[in-house]
XYZ file of C-alpha atoms in Angstrom:
263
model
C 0.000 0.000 0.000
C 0.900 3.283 -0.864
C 2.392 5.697 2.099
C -0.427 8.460 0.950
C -3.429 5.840 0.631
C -2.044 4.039 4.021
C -1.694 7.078 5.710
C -4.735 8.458 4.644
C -7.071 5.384 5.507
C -5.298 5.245 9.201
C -6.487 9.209 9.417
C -9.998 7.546 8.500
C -9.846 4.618 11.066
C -8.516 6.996 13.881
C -11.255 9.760 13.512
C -14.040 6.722 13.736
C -12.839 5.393 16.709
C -12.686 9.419 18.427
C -16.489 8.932 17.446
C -17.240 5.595 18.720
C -15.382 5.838 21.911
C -15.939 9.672 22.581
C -14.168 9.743 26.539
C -10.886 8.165 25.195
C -7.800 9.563 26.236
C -4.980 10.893 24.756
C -2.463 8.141 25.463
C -5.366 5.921 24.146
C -5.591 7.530 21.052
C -2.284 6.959 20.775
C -2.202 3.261 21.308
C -4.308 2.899 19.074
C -2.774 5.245 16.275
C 0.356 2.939 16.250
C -1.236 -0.380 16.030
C -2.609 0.524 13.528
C 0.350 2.025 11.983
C 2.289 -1.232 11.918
C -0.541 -2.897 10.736
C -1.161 -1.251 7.875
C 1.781 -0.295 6.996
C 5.247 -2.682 6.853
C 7.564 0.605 6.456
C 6.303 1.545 10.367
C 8.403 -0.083 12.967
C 7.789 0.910 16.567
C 9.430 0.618 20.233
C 7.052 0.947 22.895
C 8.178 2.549 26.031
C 6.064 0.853 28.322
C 7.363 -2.379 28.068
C 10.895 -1.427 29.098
C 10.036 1.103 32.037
C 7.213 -0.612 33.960
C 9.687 -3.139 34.836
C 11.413 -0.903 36.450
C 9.550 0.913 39.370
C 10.488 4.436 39.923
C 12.291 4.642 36.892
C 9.837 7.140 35.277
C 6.545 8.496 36.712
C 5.139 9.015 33.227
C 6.338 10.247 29.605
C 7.171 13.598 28.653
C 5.986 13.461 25.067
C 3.473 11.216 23.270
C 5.845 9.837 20.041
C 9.149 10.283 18.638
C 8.733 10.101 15.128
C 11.793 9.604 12.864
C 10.598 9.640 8.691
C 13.720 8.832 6.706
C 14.387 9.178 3.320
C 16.869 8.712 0.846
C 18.175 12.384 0.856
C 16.059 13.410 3.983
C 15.761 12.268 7.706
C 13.190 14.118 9.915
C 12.823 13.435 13.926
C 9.530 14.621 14.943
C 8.342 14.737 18.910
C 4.684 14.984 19.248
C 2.483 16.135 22.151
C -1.004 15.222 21.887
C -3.951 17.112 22.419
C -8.071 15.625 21.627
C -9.962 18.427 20.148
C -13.634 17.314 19.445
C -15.953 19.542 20.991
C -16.349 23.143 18.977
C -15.489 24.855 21.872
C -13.607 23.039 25.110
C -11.079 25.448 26.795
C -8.214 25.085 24.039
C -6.178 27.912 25.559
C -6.428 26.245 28.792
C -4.990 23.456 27.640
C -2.230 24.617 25.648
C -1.441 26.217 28.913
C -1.252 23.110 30.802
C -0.604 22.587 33.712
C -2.209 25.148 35.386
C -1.761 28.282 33.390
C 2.222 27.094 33.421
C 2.692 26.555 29.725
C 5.034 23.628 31.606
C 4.116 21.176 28.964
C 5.176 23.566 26.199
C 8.186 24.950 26.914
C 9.327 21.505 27.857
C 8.622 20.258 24.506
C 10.197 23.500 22.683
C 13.182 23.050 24.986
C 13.816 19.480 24.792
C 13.735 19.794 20.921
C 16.129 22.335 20.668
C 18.565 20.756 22.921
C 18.023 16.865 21.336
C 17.578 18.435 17.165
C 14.095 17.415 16.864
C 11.407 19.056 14.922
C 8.228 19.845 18.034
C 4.857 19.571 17.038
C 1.196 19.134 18.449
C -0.957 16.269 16.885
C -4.563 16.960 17.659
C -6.309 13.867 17.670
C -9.885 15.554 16.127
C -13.153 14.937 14.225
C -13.390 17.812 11.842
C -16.922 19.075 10.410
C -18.322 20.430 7.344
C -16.720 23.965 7.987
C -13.132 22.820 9.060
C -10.379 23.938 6.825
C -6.417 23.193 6.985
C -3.783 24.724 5.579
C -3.438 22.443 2.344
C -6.300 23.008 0.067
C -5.565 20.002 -1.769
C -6.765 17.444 0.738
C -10.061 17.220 2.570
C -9.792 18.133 6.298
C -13.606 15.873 6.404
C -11.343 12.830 6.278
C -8.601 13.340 9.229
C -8.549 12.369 12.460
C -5.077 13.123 13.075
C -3.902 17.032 12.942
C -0.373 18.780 13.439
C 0.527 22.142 14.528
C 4.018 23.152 14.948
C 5.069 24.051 18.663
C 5.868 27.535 18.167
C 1.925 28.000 16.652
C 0.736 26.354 19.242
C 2.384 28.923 21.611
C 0.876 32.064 20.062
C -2.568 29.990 21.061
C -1.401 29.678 24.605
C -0.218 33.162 24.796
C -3.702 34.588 23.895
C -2.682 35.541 20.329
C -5.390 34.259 18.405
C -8.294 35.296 21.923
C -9.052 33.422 24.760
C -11.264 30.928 23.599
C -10.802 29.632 20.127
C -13.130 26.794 18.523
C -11.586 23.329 17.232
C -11.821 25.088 14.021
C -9.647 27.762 14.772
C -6.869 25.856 16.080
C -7.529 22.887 13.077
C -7.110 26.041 10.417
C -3.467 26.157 11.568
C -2.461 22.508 11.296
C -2.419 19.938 8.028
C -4.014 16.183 8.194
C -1.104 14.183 9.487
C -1.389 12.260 5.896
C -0.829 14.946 3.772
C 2.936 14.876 4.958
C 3.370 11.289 2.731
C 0.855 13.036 -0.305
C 2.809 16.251 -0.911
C 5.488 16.082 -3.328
C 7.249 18.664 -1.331
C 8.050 15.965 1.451
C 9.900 14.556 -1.260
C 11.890 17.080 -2.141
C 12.380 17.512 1.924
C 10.360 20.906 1.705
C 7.417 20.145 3.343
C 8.195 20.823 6.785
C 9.963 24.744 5.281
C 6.812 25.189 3.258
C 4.209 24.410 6.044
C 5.684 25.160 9.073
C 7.962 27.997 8.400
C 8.371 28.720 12.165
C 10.871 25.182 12.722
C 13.172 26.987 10.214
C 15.483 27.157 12.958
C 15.632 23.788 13.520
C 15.613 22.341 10.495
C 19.357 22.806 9.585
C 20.951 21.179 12.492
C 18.107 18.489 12.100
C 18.519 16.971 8.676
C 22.135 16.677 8.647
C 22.542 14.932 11.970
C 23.404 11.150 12.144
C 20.908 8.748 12.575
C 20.873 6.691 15.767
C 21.810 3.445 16.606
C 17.850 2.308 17.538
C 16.484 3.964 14.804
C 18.924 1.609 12.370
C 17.871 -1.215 14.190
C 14.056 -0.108 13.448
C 15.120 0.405 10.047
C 16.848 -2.605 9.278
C 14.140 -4.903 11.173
C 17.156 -5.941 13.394
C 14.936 -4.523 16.598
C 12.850 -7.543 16.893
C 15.910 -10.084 17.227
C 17.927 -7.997 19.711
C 17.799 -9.291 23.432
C 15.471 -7.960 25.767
C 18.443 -6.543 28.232
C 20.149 -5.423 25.054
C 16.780 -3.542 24.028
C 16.528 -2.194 27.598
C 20.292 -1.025 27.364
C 19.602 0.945 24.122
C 16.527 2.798 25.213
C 18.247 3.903 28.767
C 21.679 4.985 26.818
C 19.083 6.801 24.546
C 16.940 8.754 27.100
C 14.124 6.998 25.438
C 11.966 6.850 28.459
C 10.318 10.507 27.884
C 8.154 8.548 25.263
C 5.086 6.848 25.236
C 6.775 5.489 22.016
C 9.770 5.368 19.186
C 8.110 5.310 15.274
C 10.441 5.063 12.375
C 8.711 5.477 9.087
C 11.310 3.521 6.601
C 10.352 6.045 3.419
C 13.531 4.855 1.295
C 11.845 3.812 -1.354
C 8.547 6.055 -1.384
C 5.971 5.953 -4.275
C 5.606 9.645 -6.130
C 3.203 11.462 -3.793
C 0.128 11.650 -6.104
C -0.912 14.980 -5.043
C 0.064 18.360 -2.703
């Protein structure tokens, strides 16, 4: 299966189960996003934090971040974080929660912080179900059909600080983000401009980012090579790593993408 079609039918699957199972949680949401990643796709290969740290009480209280997202290419190599955020109702204290906790803007800053310090490219993924009236950035692809939404980090600071009001609908905060999809339809991603074209404010980053060396668990992703390592070995890598602020490790093996049939 194509990366676009894939990607687009997982947006599908994850905005029906926001409607079927309306109190799920983030970290839920999330769960469920990458099971069905690997499933439908073979180019997904994941680590899941859990399985290393709750064998080891006290080691972490809970993750930082929701996923660690590495999409590599043959000339291009991207490390996403995401946070996650739900946004379903039209109106449900957004600003509040882009604040959290507690008016803080803790959350945030950590994220903004942490990126710049480890080269990753921050982001919000807004796990959503989009109406008639929602738009996106990219004209070219239906916003009806996405469940899944980013927002780079630095946006989603101008809605904390109360630059777009104090209450903003769904819709206003979904007009600054792009169906997660449309990153694996957009020839752009192939010519590793996406991210520059979109999301202008990572500029910054993106420099340091692309050029970097890959790491030693995301090869082992890559290559398959995960799956027949040792469990102590596995539990080695992801301590050396400071992999334990995720809820989970994605690499997206995009080596030998189809065109992108549309942007």
């Amino acid at each position: 299966m194509k990366l676009c079609e894939a990607n687009r039918k997982l947006s599908v699957e994850v905005k029906e189960f926001l409607q079927n199972v309306p109190d799920v949680k983030e970290e839920s949401v999330t769960d469920y996003l990458v099971w069905k990643w690997g499933e439908l796709d073979r180019k997904f290969n994941y680590i899941n934090i859990k399985t290393f740290t709750r064998k080891e009480e006290g080691l972490i209280t809970g993750a930082d971040f929701e996923i660690e997202l590495w999409l590599v290419g043959r000339t291009f190599r991207f490390p996403l974080v995401f946070q996650a955020k739900k946004a379903v109702n039209p109106f449900n204290s957004y600003v509040s929660k882009l604040n959290y906790p507690k008016n803080t803007q803790a959350q945030l800053k950590k994220l903004l912080s942490y990126s710049r310090s480890k080269k990753r490219l921050p982001f919000y993924v807004f796990y959503s179900i989009p109406d008639t009236t929602t738009r996106v950035m990219c004209a070219n692809h239906e916003a009806q059909v996405s469940g899944i939404f980013v927002m780079d980090a630095f946006t989603a600071k101008e809605f904390a600080d109360g630059k777009h009001g104090s209450r903003v609908s769904k819709n206003k905060i979904l007009a600054a983000t792009n169906p997660f999809h449309c990153m694996f339809c957009c020839p752009l991603m192939l010519l590793g401009e996406y991210f520059i074209h979109y999301f202008e404010r990572i500029a910054e980053y993106l420099g340091v980012v692309v050029d970097q060396e890959i790491p030693n668990y995301v090869s082992l992703l890559l290559t398959g090579q995960w799956r027949e390592i040792r469990q102590e070995e596995a539990f080695s890598i992801v301590i050396q790593n400071e992999l334990t602020v995720y809820r989970v490790v994605g690499v997206y093996d995009m080596r030998d993408w189809d065109s992108p049939v549309s942007g």
